[in-house]
PDB file of C-alpha atoms and ligand atoms in Angstrom:
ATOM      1  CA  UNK T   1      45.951 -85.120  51.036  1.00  0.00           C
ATOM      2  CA  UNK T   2      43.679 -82.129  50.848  1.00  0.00           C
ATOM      3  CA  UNK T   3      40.429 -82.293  48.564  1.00  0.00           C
ATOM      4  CA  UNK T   4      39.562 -79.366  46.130  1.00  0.00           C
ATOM      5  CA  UNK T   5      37.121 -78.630  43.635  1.00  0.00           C
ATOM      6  CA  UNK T   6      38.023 -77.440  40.233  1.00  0.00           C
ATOM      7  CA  UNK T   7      35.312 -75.858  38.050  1.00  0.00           C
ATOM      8  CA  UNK T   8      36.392 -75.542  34.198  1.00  0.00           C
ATOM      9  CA  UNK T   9      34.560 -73.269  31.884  1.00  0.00           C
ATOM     10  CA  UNK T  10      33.370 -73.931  28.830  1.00  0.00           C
ATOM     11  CA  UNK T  11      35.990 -71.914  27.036  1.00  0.00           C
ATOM     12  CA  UNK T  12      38.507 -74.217  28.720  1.00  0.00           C
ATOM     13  CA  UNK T  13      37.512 -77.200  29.202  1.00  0.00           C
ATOM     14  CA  UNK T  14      38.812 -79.181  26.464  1.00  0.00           C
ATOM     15  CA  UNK T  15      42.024 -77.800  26.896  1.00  0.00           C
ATOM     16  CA  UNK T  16      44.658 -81.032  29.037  1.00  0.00           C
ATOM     17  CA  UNK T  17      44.724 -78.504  32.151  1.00  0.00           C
ATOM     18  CA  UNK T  18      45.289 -81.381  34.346  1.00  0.00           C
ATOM     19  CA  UNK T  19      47.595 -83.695  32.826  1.00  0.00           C
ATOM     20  CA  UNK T  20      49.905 -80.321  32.169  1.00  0.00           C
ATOM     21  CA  UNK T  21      49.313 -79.559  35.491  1.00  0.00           C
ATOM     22  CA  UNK T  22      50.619 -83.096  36.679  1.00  0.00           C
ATOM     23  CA  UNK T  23      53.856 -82.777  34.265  1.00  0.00           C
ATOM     24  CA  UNK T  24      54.721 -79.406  34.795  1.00  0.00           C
ATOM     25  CA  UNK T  25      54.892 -79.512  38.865  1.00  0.00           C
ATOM     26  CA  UNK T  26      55.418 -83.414  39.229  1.00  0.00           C
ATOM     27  CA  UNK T  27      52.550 -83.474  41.909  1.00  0.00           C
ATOM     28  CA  UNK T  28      50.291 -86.236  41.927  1.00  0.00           C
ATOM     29  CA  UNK T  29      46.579 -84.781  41.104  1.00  0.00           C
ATOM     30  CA  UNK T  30      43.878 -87.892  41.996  1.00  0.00           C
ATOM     31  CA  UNK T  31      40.615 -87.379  40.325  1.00  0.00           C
ATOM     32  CA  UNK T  32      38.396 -88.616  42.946  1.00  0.00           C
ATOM     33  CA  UNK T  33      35.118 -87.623  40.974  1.00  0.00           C
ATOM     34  CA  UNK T  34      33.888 -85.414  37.747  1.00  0.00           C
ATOM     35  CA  UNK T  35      31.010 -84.420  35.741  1.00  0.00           C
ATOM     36  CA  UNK T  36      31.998 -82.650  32.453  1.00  0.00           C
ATOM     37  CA  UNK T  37      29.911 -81.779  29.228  1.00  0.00           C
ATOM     38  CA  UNK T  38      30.839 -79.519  26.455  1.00  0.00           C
ATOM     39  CA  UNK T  39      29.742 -76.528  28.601  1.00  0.00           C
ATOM     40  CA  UNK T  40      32.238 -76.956  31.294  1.00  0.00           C
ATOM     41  CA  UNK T  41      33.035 -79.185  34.269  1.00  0.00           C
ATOM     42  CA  UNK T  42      33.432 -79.942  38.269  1.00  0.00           C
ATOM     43  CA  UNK T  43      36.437 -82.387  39.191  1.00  0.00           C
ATOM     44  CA  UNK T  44      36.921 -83.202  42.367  1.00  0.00           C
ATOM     45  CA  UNK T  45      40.681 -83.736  43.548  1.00  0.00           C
ATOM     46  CA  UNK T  46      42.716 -84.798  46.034  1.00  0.00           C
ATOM     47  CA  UNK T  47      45.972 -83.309  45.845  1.00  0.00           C
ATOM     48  CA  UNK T  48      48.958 -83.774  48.823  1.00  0.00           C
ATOM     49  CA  UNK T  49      49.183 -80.887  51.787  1.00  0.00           C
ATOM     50  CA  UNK T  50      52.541 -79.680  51.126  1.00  0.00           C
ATOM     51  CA  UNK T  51      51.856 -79.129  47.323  1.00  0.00           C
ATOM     52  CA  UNK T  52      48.514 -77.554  47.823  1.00  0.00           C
ATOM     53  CA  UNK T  53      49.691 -74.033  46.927  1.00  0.00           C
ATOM     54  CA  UNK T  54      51.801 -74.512  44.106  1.00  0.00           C
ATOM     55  CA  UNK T  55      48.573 -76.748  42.527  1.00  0.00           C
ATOM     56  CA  UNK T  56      46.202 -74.048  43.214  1.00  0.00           C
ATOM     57  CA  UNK T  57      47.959 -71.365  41.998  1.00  0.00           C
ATOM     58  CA  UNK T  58      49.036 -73.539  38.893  1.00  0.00           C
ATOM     59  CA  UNK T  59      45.613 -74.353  37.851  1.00  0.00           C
ATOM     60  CA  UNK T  60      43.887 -70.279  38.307  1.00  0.00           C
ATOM     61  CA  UNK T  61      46.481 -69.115  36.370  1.00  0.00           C
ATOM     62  CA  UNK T  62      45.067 -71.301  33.270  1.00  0.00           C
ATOM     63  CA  UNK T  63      41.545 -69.909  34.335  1.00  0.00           C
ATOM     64  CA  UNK T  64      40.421 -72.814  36.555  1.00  0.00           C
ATOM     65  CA  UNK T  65      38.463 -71.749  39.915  1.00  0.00           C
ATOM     66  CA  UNK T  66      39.118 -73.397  42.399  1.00  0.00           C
ATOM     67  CA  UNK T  67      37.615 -74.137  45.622  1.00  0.00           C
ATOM     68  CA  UNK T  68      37.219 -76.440  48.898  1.00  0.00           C
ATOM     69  CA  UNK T  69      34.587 -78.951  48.145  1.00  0.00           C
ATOM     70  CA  UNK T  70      31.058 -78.519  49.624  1.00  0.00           C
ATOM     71  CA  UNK T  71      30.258 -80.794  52.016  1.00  0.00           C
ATOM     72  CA  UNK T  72      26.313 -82.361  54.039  1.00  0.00           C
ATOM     73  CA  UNK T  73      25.179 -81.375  57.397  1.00  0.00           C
ATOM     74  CA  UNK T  74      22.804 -83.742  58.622  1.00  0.00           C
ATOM     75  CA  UNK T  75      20.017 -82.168  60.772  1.00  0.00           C
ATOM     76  CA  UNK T  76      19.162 -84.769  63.136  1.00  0.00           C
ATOM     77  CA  UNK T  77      16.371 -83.064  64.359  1.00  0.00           C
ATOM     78  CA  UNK T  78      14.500 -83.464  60.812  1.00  0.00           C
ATOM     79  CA  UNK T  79      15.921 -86.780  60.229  1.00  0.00           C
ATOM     80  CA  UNK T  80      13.225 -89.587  60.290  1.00  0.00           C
ATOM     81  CA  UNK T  81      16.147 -92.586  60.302  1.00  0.00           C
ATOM     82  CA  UNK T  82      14.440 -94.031  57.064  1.00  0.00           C
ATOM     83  CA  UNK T  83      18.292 -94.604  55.502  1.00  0.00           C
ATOM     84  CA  UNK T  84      17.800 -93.624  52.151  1.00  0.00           C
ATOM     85  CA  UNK T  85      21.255 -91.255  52.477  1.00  0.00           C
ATOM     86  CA  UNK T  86      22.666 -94.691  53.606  1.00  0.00           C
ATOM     87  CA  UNK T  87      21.921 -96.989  51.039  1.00  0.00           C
ATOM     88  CA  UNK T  88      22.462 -94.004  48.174  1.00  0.00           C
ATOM     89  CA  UNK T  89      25.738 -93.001  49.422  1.00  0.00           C
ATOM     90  CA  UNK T  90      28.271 -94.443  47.130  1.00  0.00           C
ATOM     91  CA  UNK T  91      31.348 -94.014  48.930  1.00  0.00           C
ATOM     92  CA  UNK T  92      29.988 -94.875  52.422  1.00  0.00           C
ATOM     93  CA  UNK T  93      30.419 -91.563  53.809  1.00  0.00           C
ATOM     94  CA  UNK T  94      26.988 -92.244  55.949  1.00  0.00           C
ATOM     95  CA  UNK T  95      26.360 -95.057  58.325  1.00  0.00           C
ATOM     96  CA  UNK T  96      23.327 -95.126  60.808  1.00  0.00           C
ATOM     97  CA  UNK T  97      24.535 -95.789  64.346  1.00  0.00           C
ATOM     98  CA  UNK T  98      22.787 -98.443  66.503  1.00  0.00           C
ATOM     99  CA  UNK T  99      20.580 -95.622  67.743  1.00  0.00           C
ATOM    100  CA  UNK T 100      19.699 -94.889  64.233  1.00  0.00           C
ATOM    101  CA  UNK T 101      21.595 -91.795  64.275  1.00  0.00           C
ATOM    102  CA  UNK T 102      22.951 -90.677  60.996  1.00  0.00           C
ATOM    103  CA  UNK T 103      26.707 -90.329  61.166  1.00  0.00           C
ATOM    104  CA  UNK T 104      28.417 -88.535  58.566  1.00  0.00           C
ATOM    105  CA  UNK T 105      32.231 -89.129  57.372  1.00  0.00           C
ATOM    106  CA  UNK T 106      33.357 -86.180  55.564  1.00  0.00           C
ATOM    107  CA  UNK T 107      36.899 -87.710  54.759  1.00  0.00           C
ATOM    108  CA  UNK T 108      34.863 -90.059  52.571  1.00  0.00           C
ATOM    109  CA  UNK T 109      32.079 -87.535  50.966  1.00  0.00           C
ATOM    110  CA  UNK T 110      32.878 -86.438  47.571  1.00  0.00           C
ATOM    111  CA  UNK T 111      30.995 -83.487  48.047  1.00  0.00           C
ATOM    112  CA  UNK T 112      29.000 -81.076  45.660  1.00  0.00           C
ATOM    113  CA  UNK T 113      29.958 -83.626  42.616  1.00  0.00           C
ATOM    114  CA  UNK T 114      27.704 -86.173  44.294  1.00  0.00           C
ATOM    115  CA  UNK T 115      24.796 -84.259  46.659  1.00  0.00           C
ATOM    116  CA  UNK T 116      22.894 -87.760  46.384  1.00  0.00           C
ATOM    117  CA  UNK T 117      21.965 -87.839  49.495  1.00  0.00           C
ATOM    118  CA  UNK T 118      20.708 -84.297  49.776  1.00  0.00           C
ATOM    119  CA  UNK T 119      18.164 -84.988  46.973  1.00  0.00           C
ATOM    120  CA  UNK T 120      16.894 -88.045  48.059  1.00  0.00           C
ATOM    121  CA  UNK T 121      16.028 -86.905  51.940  1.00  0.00           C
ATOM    122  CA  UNK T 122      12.461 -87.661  52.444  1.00  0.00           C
ATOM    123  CA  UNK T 123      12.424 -85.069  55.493  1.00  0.00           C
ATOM    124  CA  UNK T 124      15.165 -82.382  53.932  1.00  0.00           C
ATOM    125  CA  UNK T 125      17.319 -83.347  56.580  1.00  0.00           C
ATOM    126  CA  UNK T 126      20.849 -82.832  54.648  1.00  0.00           C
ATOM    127  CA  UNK T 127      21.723 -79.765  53.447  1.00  0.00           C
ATOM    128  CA  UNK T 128      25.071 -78.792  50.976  1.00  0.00           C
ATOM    129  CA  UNK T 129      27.270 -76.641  52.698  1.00  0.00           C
ATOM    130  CA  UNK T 130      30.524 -74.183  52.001  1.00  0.00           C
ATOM    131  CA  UNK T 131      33.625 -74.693  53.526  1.00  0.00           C
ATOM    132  CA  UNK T 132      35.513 -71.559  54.571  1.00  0.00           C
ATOM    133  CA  UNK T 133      37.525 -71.685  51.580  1.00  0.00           C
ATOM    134  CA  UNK T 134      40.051 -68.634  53.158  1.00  0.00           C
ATOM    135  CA  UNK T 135      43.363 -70.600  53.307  1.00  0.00           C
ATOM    136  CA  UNK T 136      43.098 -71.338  49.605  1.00  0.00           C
ATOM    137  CA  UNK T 137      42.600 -67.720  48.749  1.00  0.00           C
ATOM    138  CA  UNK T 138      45.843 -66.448  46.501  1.00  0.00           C
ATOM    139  CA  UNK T 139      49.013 -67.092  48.561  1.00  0.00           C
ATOM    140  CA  UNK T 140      47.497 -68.433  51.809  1.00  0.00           C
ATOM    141  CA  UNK T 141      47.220 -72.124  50.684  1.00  0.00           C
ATOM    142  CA  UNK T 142      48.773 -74.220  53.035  1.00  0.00           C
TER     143      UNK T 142
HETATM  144  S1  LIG G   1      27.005 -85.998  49.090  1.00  0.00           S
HETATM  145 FE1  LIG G   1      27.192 -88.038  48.117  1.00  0.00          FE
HETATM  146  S2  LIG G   1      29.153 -88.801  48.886  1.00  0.00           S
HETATM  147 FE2  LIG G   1      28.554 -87.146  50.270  1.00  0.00          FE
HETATM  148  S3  LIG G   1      27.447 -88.155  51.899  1.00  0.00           S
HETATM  149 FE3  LIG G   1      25.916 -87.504  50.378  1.00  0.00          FE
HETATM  150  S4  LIG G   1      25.623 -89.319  49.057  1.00  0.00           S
HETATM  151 FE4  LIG G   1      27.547 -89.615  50.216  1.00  0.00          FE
HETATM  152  S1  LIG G   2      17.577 -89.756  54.147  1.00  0.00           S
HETATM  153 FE1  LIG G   2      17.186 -88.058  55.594  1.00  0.00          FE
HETATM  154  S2  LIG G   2      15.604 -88.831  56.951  1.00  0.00           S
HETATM  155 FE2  LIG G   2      16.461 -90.606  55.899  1.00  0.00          FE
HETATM  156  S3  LIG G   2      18.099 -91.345  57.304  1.00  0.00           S
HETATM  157 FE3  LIG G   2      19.050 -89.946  55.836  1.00  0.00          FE
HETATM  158  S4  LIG G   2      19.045 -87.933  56.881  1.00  0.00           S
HETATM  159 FE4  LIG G   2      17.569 -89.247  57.950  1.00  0.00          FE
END
């Protein structure tokens, strides 16, 4: 499964993008995290490798952008091992080895939609950062 983040506009985002989505192509879509208001919204999805073009290109040609999630770097440098990232994280994606080293799971992180972790860093330690989002660029998706 490959995880990508759809960002709906305000002019759209009422509109059953998704679900049409889901019906027209048959592809199983897993919303693994979203924030939407009347102004617009992030999703985060999960959808499977060999369907990732066909889903991409389905959802920009309704006007969705869409994007590879961002993800943390932990500096561990900066970090001061108090675990606050650890105890916010809500999917587990951080764990502090015995060491206290901060180890970070990116299969688990739900990215941008979350950024917990980044906010609550006493030492600024974790920073949000891009993925090279090149081989979802039109036609190049896997
Ligand atoms: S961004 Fe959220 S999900 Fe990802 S590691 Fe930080 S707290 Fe966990
Ligand atoms: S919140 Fe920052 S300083 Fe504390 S353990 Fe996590 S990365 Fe280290």
């Amino acid at each position: 499964m490959v995880r990508i983040l759809l960002k709906f506009s305000e002019k759209i985002v009422e509109e059953p993008i998704t679900s049409q989505i889901i019906l027209e192509l048959k592809v199983p879509v897993n919303i693994i995290a979203a924030h939407v208001n009347s102004k617009g919204g992030e999703v985060l999805a999960e959808v499977p490798d060999e369907s990732l073009d066909k889903v991409v290109k389905a959802f920009r040609k309704r006007g969705v952008t869409v994007s590879l999630p961002k993800l943390i770097e932990v500096d561990s440098e900066k970090c001061v091992s108090c675990g606050a990232c650890v105890t916010l994280c809500p999917v587990e994606a951080i764990t502090m080895d015995e060491d206290l080293t901060v180890v970070f799971n990116k299969e688990k992180c739900i990215g941008s939609t979350c950024s917990a972790c980044v906010d609550a860093c006493p030492a600024r330690a974790i920073k949000s950062v891009k993925q090279n989002n090149s081989e979802l660029a039109a036609g190049k998706a896997r």
